[in-house]
Amino acid sequence: MKYRSQFYVLLLLVLTAAARGEERLDRGVVAIQTPQGVFTSWRVLPSDADDAVYTLLRDGKPIAALDASVGSNYLDRDGKSDSVYAVEYNGDVSPAATVWKEGFLTLTLDLPDEQTMPDGSKCQYTPNDMSCGDLDGDGRYELIVKWQPSNAKDNAQSGYTGTTIIDAYTLNGKKLWRIDLGVNIRSGAHYSPYLVYDFDGDGKAELICKTADGAVDDQGRVIGDAKADYRNKDGRVLDGPEYLTVFDGETGAAVCTIDYPVPRTVRKLDRYAADGWGDNYGNRCDRFLACAACLDGKRTSAVFCRGYYTAVYVMALDFDGKNLKLRWLHKSETPGEGLYGEGNHNLAVGDLDGDGKDEIVYGSAALDDDGTVLYRTGLGHGDALHLFSSTTPQDDSEKFYVFDVHESKAAEYGMEVRSAEGKILWGVHAGFDVGRGLAADVDADNPGYEVWSYATDGLWSLDGKKISDRRPSQNFRIYWDGDLQDELLDRGNIDSWKNGRLATFWKINHSKAINGTKANPNLQADLLGDWREEVILYNAENPAQINIFSTTIPTPYRVNCLMTDHVYRMSIVWQNVGYNQPPHLGQYLPKMVRNKQLR
């Protein structure tokens, strides 16, 4: 009876995890050639014992037994470039990993063909925003690549664009499928946020995105009218039906398509209309955001959003494997109320009030899990947003904080820190558009996160004290060198705040960041190996290639795979949305390790 009870408890845990869409990951072993030997690392999972002993296998034979006194990484000085590595724990042996012989991994993708526009101009493609998900349920991530045409446009710009194309690949470079969103979806940073996650809890991720007439799935099936072309003389799409489609993660086939819950016609395309979007050329009405969120504490919902400069509409939908069903629809249609005018080019997701359900930080405001307004600060639109958990120099208790920067010259703050409940704790007035800002724990001598932005020179502690006149780079934060602080990723470089340059990816195989001045990676996530993060950049000389980088710096710390942290995992889902922002943990890493709550 004892073993039967244990079986039912285990079954309940598995079913609960599946209902939430939590992933069942393998060890993610990675092996990288270095001048000193082969550096290997692997995932620590939440189910592992605190005193776990991992056995590293080379070519099927044990070479090291690693107890809790060391991290989940090992430098095999006798390893060869043709060696094969695996990790054994509790009798289970991981899938084998071959060595990255050049010190990084290059995948060759299927570069889309050049396209010709109605005006005779042509466009070519490069890999743009990427995401990841376990598409086939084997415990390993696949990569989802959005291809962006060279004539992609910001919403404020006129002109034709090539179609938006989305592919899926294994980490061995095998192409799984291709989806072409067609001529009636314009290409650019704000038109096509896409969500990759296991929304129906079957252990396999789906892709959900906005579609229109003429979109084609990997099976060659067309959504809507294959001949429809709603582009006007300016290359904009202001007419025609809009849809939301779920695509099967294994096959790329369209599973279900519904009308987009909030069409552009919900408000007038008239800049002078009091009930309009604020312009008449499709700029503000086509500002889209999206995220995944666990809104009932059980299952993860897909959340799609329309508008942030004026009216805001947020729609939460559940997918049961066959159908999309609207959970709730939030409308903020009145100036000065709710989310109206408060949206950023990005959003964030986390349980702000501790009830086990996610809230959505929507720029300068936030929604509760039921779609009602949690708070509104009135500080308006901004370009960069960060939700994170931290202590402060004055308070060792761990709490959620929001750091935001603002565009309005008249705003009280150009940058500000607020509590999870929306109380502004402190800020700095700028009097100009503050385009960039970052929050990260870069200084081990200052407890908790630090924040900084273009609003002012210098580095600030979380309690509002200036601790340095020097301002770090303001792009992405990353875990890389093995200590418990963040490093900085910007334009293909990784820097430590105190120790300087650690990596120069841009010197390797023509690696390049994406999205112009934003200069962010195609993807940053804990895809493989131990808890440090991987970076993906494309080859500027050969855009059919992407380069994947993983650290080879040893670390003594054992930390659970970051993708098992809910806030971090939701961050990876929304990383491709709008102006890409880096992921953050829902736990403060130094404190968690100190208390052995992560390892």
XYZ file of C-alpha atoms in Angstrom:
599
model
C 0.000 0.000 0.000
C 2.921 2.328 0.752
C 4.224 2.139 -2.820
C 0.737 2.464 -4.301
C 0.205 5.662 -2.276
C 3.533 7.016 -3.467
C 2.519 6.232 -7.057
C -0.732 8.185 -6.730
C 1.059 11.138 -5.137
C 3.566 11.135 -7.997
C 0.768 10.859 -10.566
C -1.033 13.810 -8.964
C 2.136 15.914 -9.107
C 2.655 15.047 -12.785
C -0.953 15.863 -13.672
C -0.800 19.150 -11.745
C 2.379 20.136 -13.554
C 0.783 19.237 -16.890
C -2.290 21.327 -16.101
C -0.089 24.376 -15.490
C 1.856 23.654 -18.665
C 5.078 23.143 -16.707
C 7.758 21.430 -18.729
C 9.341 18.073 -17.969
C 12.935 18.698 -18.992
C 15.866 16.340 -19.473
C 19.402 17.135 -18.254
C 20.221 19.402 -21.201
C 23.838 18.269 -21.220
C 26.185 20.538 -23.179
C 29.839 19.819 -23.971
C 32.123 22.554 -25.326
C 35.703 22.325 -26.569
C 38.093 24.694 -24.778
C 41.908 24.976 -24.838
C 41.974 23.244 -21.439
C 39.698 20.327 -22.386
C 35.971 19.738 -22.766
C 33.736 21.802 -20.476
C 30.473 20.055 -19.633
C 27.427 21.247 -17.725
C 23.871 20.063 -17.136
C 20.560 20.984 -15.565
C 19.724 20.694 -11.907
C 15.986 20.031 -11.614
C 13.692 20.894 -8.680
C 13.019 17.184 -8.076
C 16.729 16.473 -7.472
C 17.850 15.903 -3.899
C 19.843 18.660 -2.199
C 22.747 16.218 -1.816
C 22.430 14.818 -5.342
C 25.453 13.046 -6.782
C 25.715 13.257 -10.571
C 27.867 10.815 -12.504
C 29.418 12.184 -15.683
C 29.864 9.667 -18.490
C 32.274 10.020 -21.377
C 31.691 7.594 -24.250
C 29.453 5.566 -21.947
C 31.999 5.206 -19.118
C 31.925 7.066 -15.760
C 34.690 9.655 -15.395
C 33.526 11.694 -12.376
C 31.058 11.499 -9.486
C 30.092 15.036 -8.465
C 28.562 15.613 -5.038
C 26.857 18.690 -3.580
C 30.169 20.403 -2.840
C 30.545 21.332 -6.533
C 28.360 22.817 -9.231
C 26.683 20.958 -12.078
C 29.644 21.458 -14.409
C 32.977 19.720 -15.000
C 36.087 20.354 -17.065
C 37.221 17.069 -18.615
C 40.906 17.677 -19.354
C 41.144 14.328 -21.129
C 38.101 14.918 -23.309
C 38.378 14.878 -27.097
C 36.432 16.701 -29.759
C 34.773 13.423 -30.814
C 33.827 12.429 -27.246
C 30.181 11.948 -26.269
C 28.882 12.918 -22.815
C 25.917 12.005 -20.644
C 24.901 12.422 -16.990
C 23.497 9.709 -14.739
C 21.377 10.437 -11.674
C 19.382 7.908 -9.648
C 19.797 5.314 -12.367
C 18.551 7.537 -15.174
C 21.010 8.377 -17.944
C 20.510 11.555 -19.949
C 20.540 11.738 -23.747
C 24.094 11.952 -25.038
C 25.684 15.247 -26.094
C 28.365 15.691 -28.732
C 31.082 18.325 -28.373
C 30.781 21.854 -29.752
C 34.157 21.663 -31.472
C 34.536 25.387 -32.192
C 33.491 26.505 -28.719
C 30.031 27.500 -29.937
C 27.256 25.892 -32.001
C 26.292 27.035 -35.491
C 22.969 25.970 -36.993
C 22.206 26.423 -40.686
C 18.580 27.366 -41.264
C 16.371 27.437 -44.354
C 16.734 31.046 -45.531
C 13.465 32.239 -47.126
C 13.570 33.321 -50.756
C 13.737 36.965 -51.762
C 10.312 38.551 -52.262
C 9.154 41.196 -54.768
C 6.708 43.901 -53.678
C 3.840 45.372 -55.772
C 6.022 48.431 -56.489
C 8.820 46.261 -57.845
C 11.144 46.603 -54.856
C 12.657 43.485 -53.317
C 13.385 42.275 -49.794
C 15.668 39.681 -48.258
C 15.422 37.918 -44.905
C 17.422 37.646 -41.695
C 16.613 35.723 -38.483
C 14.857 38.031 -36.045
C 13.110 37.437 -32.719
C 13.223 33.840 -31.535
C 11.492 31.778 -28.898
C 11.777 28.229 -27.593
C 9.528 25.435 -26.449
C 9.422 21.675 -26.137
C 7.378 21.047 -29.268
C 7.431 17.235 -29.209
C 7.482 16.473 -25.474
C 10.947 14.888 -25.413
C 12.316 17.158 -22.653
C 14.463 19.205 -25.041
C 13.791 22.673 -26.367
C 13.259 23.487 -30.000
C 13.856 26.948 -31.469
C 11.152 29.020 -33.127
C 12.509 31.654 -35.515
C 10.686 34.693 -36.866
C 12.228 35.733 -40.178
C 12.110 39.464 -40.768
C 12.253 41.055 -44.235
C 14.736 43.833 -44.954
C 11.817 46.196 -45.645
C 10.116 45.648 -42.272
C 8.488 48.832 -41.017
C 7.708 50.567 -37.787
C 4.002 51.336 -37.515
C 4.714 55.025 -38.087
C 6.309 54.271 -41.488
C 4.571 53.741 -44.827
C 5.716 51.195 -47.409
C 5.290 47.586 -48.428
C 6.855 44.802 -46.398
C 7.623 41.195 -47.124
C 5.597 38.571 -45.345
C 6.399 37.432 -41.811
C 7.647 33.834 -41.779
C 7.980 31.619 -38.699
C 10.041 28.391 -38.627
C 10.780 25.715 -36.038
C 14.121 23.882 -35.680
C 15.647 21.331 -33.351
C 18.889 22.192 -31.589
C 20.520 19.867 -34.117
C 19.399 22.196 -36.894
C 16.603 20.026 -38.307
C 13.766 22.102 -39.747
C 10.386 20.996 -38.419
C 7.963 23.361 -40.130
C 7.319 26.761 -41.679
C 4.356 29.138 -41.371
C 3.926 32.151 -43.679
C 1.597 34.802 -42.250
C 0.902 36.193 -45.721
C 0.571 39.646 -47.252
C -2.174 40.831 -44.894
C 0.062 40.784 -41.819
C 2.547 43.650 -42.018
C 6.126 42.958 -40.871
C 7.717 44.922 -38.053
C 8.476 44.983 -34.356
C 4.898 45.655 -33.233
C 2.677 43.594 -35.556
C 3.382 39.931 -34.799
C 4.103 38.973 -31.202
C 3.876 35.203 -30.988
C 3.517 32.873 -28.017
C 5.201 29.484 -27.697
C 4.120 27.451 -24.686
C 2.211 24.343 -23.656
C -1.211 25.934 -23.290
C -3.326 22.741 -23.219
C -1.121 20.839 -20.753
C -0.356 17.855 -23.002
C 3.413 18.220 -22.554
C 3.952 19.747 -26.007
C 4.118 23.452 -26.792
C 1.880 25.244 -29.274
C 2.390 28.475 -31.196
C -0.330 31.136 -31.090
C -0.265 34.366 -33.089
C -2.403 36.862 -34.981
C -3.188 35.826 -38.566
C -5.203 37.117 -41.539
C -6.498 35.967 -44.906
C -3.754 34.260 -46.890
C -1.690 32.869 -44.012
C -0.389 29.378 -44.855
C 0.463 26.624 -42.359
C 3.158 23.987 -42.881
C 0.628 21.616 -44.435
C -0.091 24.138 -47.198
C -3.525 24.941 -45.852
C -4.605 28.545 -46.242
C -6.390 30.488 -43.534
C -9.290 32.518 -44.906
C -9.284 33.811 -48.487
C -6.079 32.834 -50.305
C -6.525 35.586 -52.924
C -7.305 38.479 -50.579
C -4.852 41.397 -50.558
C -5.899 44.290 -48.327
C -2.710 46.353 -48.650
C -3.364 49.955 -49.659
C -1.134 52.193 -51.806
C 0.994 52.942 -48.715
C 1.566 49.251 -48.038
C -0.597 49.378 -44.919
C -3.349 46.936 -43.993
C -6.369 48.823 -42.650
C -9.124 46.523 -43.909
C -10.015 42.861 -43.903
C -10.672 40.270 -41.220
C -8.201 39.562 -38.422
C -7.787 36.198 -36.733
C -6.025 34.437 -33.895
C -4.660 30.982 -34.758
C -3.242 28.101 -32.730
C -0.620 26.055 -34.582
C 0.427 22.553 -33.576
C 3.977 22.651 -32.251
C 5.014 19.333 -33.771
C 3.631 19.776 -37.270
C 3.059 23.501 -37.821
C -0.538 22.755 -38.781
C -3.284 25.239 -37.921
C -5.391 23.647 -35.182
C -8.025 26.329 -34.725
C -8.667 29.882 -35.878
C -11.023 32.426 -34.339
C -11.830 36.021 -35.115
C -9.395 38.311 -33.342
C -11.405 39.255 -30.223
C -10.707 42.984 -30.642
C -10.642 44.102 -34.307
C -9.167 47.444 -35.392
C -12.737 48.618 -36.038
C -13.505 48.579 -32.309
C -12.437 52.222 -32.494
C -12.480 54.732 -35.347
C -9.432 55.241 -37.544
C -9.761 58.996 -37.191
C -7.217 61.116 -35.360
C -9.885 63.710 -34.540
C -12.465 61.255 -33.206
C -12.827 61.315 -29.440
C -13.513 57.586 -29.594
C -10.727 56.867 -32.099
C -7.253 55.356 -31.854
C -5.501 58.702 -32.092
C -4.418 58.559 -35.739
C -5.869 57.556 -39.093
C -3.081 55.532 -40.703
C -2.910 52.344 -38.666
C -0.171 53.298 -36.232
C -1.735 53.097 -32.788
C -4.406 50.533 -33.622
C -1.742 48.011 -34.651
C 0.399 48.167 -31.538
C 0.220 44.613 -30.225
C 1.590 42.934 -27.101
C 1.207 39.364 -25.854
C 2.189 37.095 -22.973
C 1.381 33.851 -21.219
C 0.015 33.951 -17.666
C -1.336 31.493 -15.104
C -4.492 33.412 -14.274
C -6.318 30.791 -12.202
C -3.329 29.185 -10.485
C -3.799 26.022 -12.512
C -3.495 26.458 -16.266
C -1.566 28.903 -18.406
C -3.617 31.240 -20.594
C -2.613 33.076 -23.758
C -2.969 36.848 -23.407
C -3.117 39.164 -26.424
C -3.282 42.937 -26.216
C -4.118 45.784 -28.582
C -3.132 49.405 -28.001
C -1.129 51.300 -25.405
C -0.866 54.954 -26.448
C -4.610 55.508 -26.034
C -7.271 52.814 -25.597
C -6.116 49.411 -24.351
C -7.732 46.025 -24.866
C -6.402 42.895 -23.172
C -7.882 39.494 -23.919
C -7.115 36.258 -22.060
C -7.846 32.972 -23.812
C -7.659 29.303 -22.851
C -6.801 26.483 -25.249
C -8.146 22.992 -24.517
C -6.341 21.170 -27.323
C -9.000 21.873 -29.911
C -10.579 25.251 -29.254
C -9.696 28.730 -27.998
C -12.124 30.133 -25.457
C -12.160 33.715 -24.193
C -11.584 33.812 -20.431
C -12.009 37.579 -20.088
C -11.695 40.774 -22.082
C -10.445 43.961 -20.462
C -11.323 47.345 -21.970
C -9.761 50.656 -20.973
C -11.470 53.161 -23.255
C -11.649 56.348 -21.177
C -8.724 58.804 -20.905
C -7.346 58.985 -17.381
C -8.796 55.648 -16.339
C -7.476 52.086 -16.147
C -4.757 51.191 -18.627
C -5.626 53.997 -21.040
C -2.360 55.524 -22.281
C -0.284 53.609 -19.714
C 1.094 50.838 -21.915
C 4.752 50.277 -22.756
C 6.356 48.599 -25.755
C 6.637 45.615 -23.404
C 4.925 43.966 -20.437
C 5.723 41.556 -17.609
C 4.006 38.711 -15.753
C 4.148 37.560 -12.135
C 2.116 36.932 -8.989
C 2.162 40.448 -7.556
C -0.289 39.931 -4.696
C 0.723 36.451 -3.510
C -2.548 34.702 -4.294
C -0.991 32.059 -6.537
C -2.301 33.697 -9.711
C -0.461 35.868 -12.190
C -0.951 39.561 -12.708
C 0.130 41.500 -15.809
C 2.264 44.631 -15.497
C 1.111 46.781 -18.418
C 3.629 49.588 -18.492
C 2.634 52.160 -15.884
C -0.379 50.140 -14.741
C -1.266 46.529 -13.943
C -4.131 44.073 -14.354
C -5.240 41.601 -11.722
C -5.668 37.926 -12.633
C -9.385 38.453 -13.372
C -8.771 41.249 -15.895
C -9.690 44.111 -13.577
C -7.353 47.035 -12.929
C -4.937 46.374 -10.071
C -3.410 49.860 -10.142
C -2.681 52.851 -12.354
C 0.236 55.225 -11.731
C -0.615 57.781 -14.422
C 3.015 58.020 -15.587
C 2.185 57.012 -19.145
C 4.017 55.226 -21.930
C 7.587 53.963 -21.782
C 10.125 51.881 -23.679
C 11.620 49.581 -21.027
C 10.070 47.637 -18.142
C 11.473 45.234 -15.540
C 9.689 43.051 -12.965
C 11.983 41.285 -10.490
C 12.296 39.969 -6.945
C 14.910 41.489 -4.663
C 15.973 42.560 -1.232
C 17.197 46.118 -0.573
C 20.122 47.477 1.454
C 17.652 48.338 4.218
C 15.354 45.310 4.041
C 16.504 41.679 3.686
C 12.972 40.454 3.044
C 12.345 39.544 -0.580
C 9.673 41.383 -2.561
C 8.617 42.095 -6.132
C 9.572 45.452 -7.615
C 8.917 47.165 -10.928
C 11.422 49.462 -12.608
C 10.088 51.534 -15.496
C 11.234 54.415 -17.693
C 8.889 56.940 -19.277
C 8.597 58.839 -22.526
C 6.510 61.856 -21.604
C 8.517 65.047 -21.052
C 5.887 66.201 -18.585
C 5.884 63.004 -16.538
C 6.736 63.381 -12.878
C 9.401 60.691 -13.262
C 11.630 59.737 -16.176
C 12.491 56.583 -14.261
C 10.905 55.123 -11.159
C 10.827 52.129 -8.841
C 7.479 50.916 -7.557
C 6.226 48.144 -5.312
C 4.295 45.129 -6.554
C 1.135 46.903 -5.403
C 1.906 49.928 -7.578
C 3.158 52.347 -4.936
C 5.890 54.572 -6.362
C 8.842 54.294 -3.984
C 11.143 56.836 -5.610
C 12.043 58.250 -8.987
C 14.056 60.758 -10.983
C 12.551 63.492 -13.135
C 14.047 63.748 -16.629
C 12.020 66.171 -18.731
C 12.725 64.197 -21.910
C 11.989 60.831 -23.523
C 13.953 58.253 -21.522
C 14.444 55.519 -24.098
C 16.382 52.917 -22.170
C 16.753 51.607 -18.637
C 17.812 48.408 -16.912
C 17.470 46.682 -13.553
C 19.960 44.019 -12.468
C 22.076 42.909 -9.532
C 25.524 43.943 -10.781
C 27.244 45.006 -7.534
C 27.870 42.335 -4.882
C 28.806 45.033 -2.369
C 25.323 46.562 -2.576
C 22.548 44.201 -1.402
C 19.753 43.760 -3.924
C 19.232 44.990 -7.438
C 20.570 48.202 -8.923
C 18.757 50.365 -11.490
C 19.903 52.915 -14.058
C 18.694 54.661 -17.199
C 19.200 57.528 -19.641
C 17.208 59.693 -17.223
C 20.374 60.437 -15.262
C 24.014 59.434 -14.992
C 25.076 56.819 -12.498
C 23.979 53.652 -10.764
C 21.284 53.600 -8.074
C 20.476 51.156 -5.299
C 16.946 49.870 -5.061
C 16.213 52.190 -2.142
C 17.051 55.283 -4.204
C 20.663 55.997 -3.236
C 23.217 56.800 -5.914
C 26.119 54.391 -5.474
C 28.199 55.243 -8.552
C 28.548 58.055 -11.083
C 29.330 55.457 -13.734
C 26.382 54.118 -15.739
C 26.464 50.537 -17.062
C 25.194 49.481 -20.496
C 21.412 49.428 -20.682
C 20.515 46.520 -22.908
C 20.261 42.983 -21.426
C 21.331 41.468 -18.106
C 22.647 37.862 -18.137
C 24.091 35.147 -15.866
C 27.431 34.142 -17.367
C 30.599 34.128 -15.223
C 29.429 31.866 -12.392
C 29.017 34.289 -9.499
C 25.549 35.210 -8.240
C 25.453 38.666 -9.813
C 24.245 39.671 -13.252
C 26.544 40.425 -16.135
C 25.653 42.809 -18.965
C 24.944 41.799 -22.563
C 25.053 44.523 -25.191
C 25.778 44.441 -28.955
C 27.461 41.052 -28.822
C 29.601 41.827 -25.759
C 29.327 40.485 -22.218
C 30.758 42.666 -19.449
C 31.056 42.347 -15.709
C 30.320 45.605 -13.875
C 33.491 45.227 -11.823
C 35.694 42.900 -13.882
C 35.254 44.256 -17.382
C 34.920 42.448 -20.729
C 34.192 38.712 -20.539
C 33.142 37.844 -24.085
C 33.122 39.417 -27.548
C 30.692 37.371 -29.608
C 30.667 39.880 -32.448
C 34.208 38.755 -33.294
C 33.054 35.147 -33.750
C 31.540 33.956 -37.040
C 30.170 37.432 -37.871
C 27.733 37.295 -34.945
C 25.352 40.234 -34.854
C 22.535 41.473 -32.658
C 19.110 42.325 -34.081
C 16.540 45.108 -34.046
C 18.758 48.047 -34.938
C 19.614 50.380 -32.077
C 17.954 47.978 -29.621
C 20.825 45.559 -30.416
C 19.332 42.629 -28.521
C 20.072 38.932 -29.090
C 17.792 36.764 -31.208
C 17.156 34.948 -27.941
C 18.615 34.815 -24.453
C 17.433 31.914 -22.289
C 18.615 29.034 -20.113
C 18.324 26.559 -22.988
C 21.046 24.081 -22.045
C 23.560 23.132 -19.402
C 23.609 24.583 -15.905
C 21.802 27.691 -14.730
C 23.790 30.180 -16.798
C 22.065 31.512 -19.880
C 22.680 30.931 -23.590
C 22.882 33.688 -26.215
C 21.809 33.362 -29.857
C 23.043 35.800 -32.518
C 22.785 35.529 -36.287
C 25.619 35.530 -38.839
C 25.608 38.926 -40.566
C 27.604 37.548 -43.531
C 25.471 34.437 -43.933
C 21.967 35.051 -42.542
C 21.084 31.395 -43.002
C 23.197 30.751 -39.889
C 22.687 31.377 -36.200
C 25.378 31.034 -33.531
C 24.574 29.682 -30.056
C 26.934 30.581 -27.199
C 27.113 28.940 -23.772
C 29.542 29.769 -20.980
C 32.633 27.658 -20.230
C 33.434 29.376 -16.924
C 33.188 26.979 -13.953
C 30.816 27.840 -11.103
C 30.606 26.222 -7.649
C 26.884 26.970 -7.315
C 24.105 24.517 -7.952
C 20.978 26.348 -9.058
C 17.814 24.869 -10.495
C 17.380 25.327 -14.228
C 16.117 28.887 -14.586
C 13.295 27.728 -16.851
C 11.695 26.061 -13.813
C 11.241 29.510 -12.232
C 7.759 30.661 -13.265
C 8.509 34.376 -13.667
C 11.625 33.603 -15.699
C 9.777 31.100 -17.923
C 6.997 33.600 -18.611
C 9.718 36.154 -19.433
C 11.075 33.881 -22.150
C 7.591 33.576 -23.645
C 7.202 37.371 -23.930
C 10.848 38.152 -24.812
C 10.036 38.455 -28.534
C 7.279 41.008 -27.891
C 7.695 44.677 -28.872
C 10.981 46.144 -27.658
C 12.650 43.018 -26.303
C 13.558 43.045 -22.627
C 15.765 40.573 -20.722
C 14.272 37.878 -18.488
C 14.329 38.124 -14.700
C 13.905 35.518 -11.982
C 10.954 35.492 -9.626
C 13.436 34.842 -6.790
C 16.452 36.835 -5.636
C 19.304 34.527 -6.516
C 21.927 35.437 -3.853
C 19.411 35.032 -1.046
C 17.974 31.813 -2.432
C 21.409 30.240 -2.701
C 22.371 31.576 0.734
C 19.299 29.915 2.233
C 19.741 26.810 0.038
C 16.254 27.245 -1.318
C 17.506 26.888 -4.879
C 20.550 24.704 -4.000
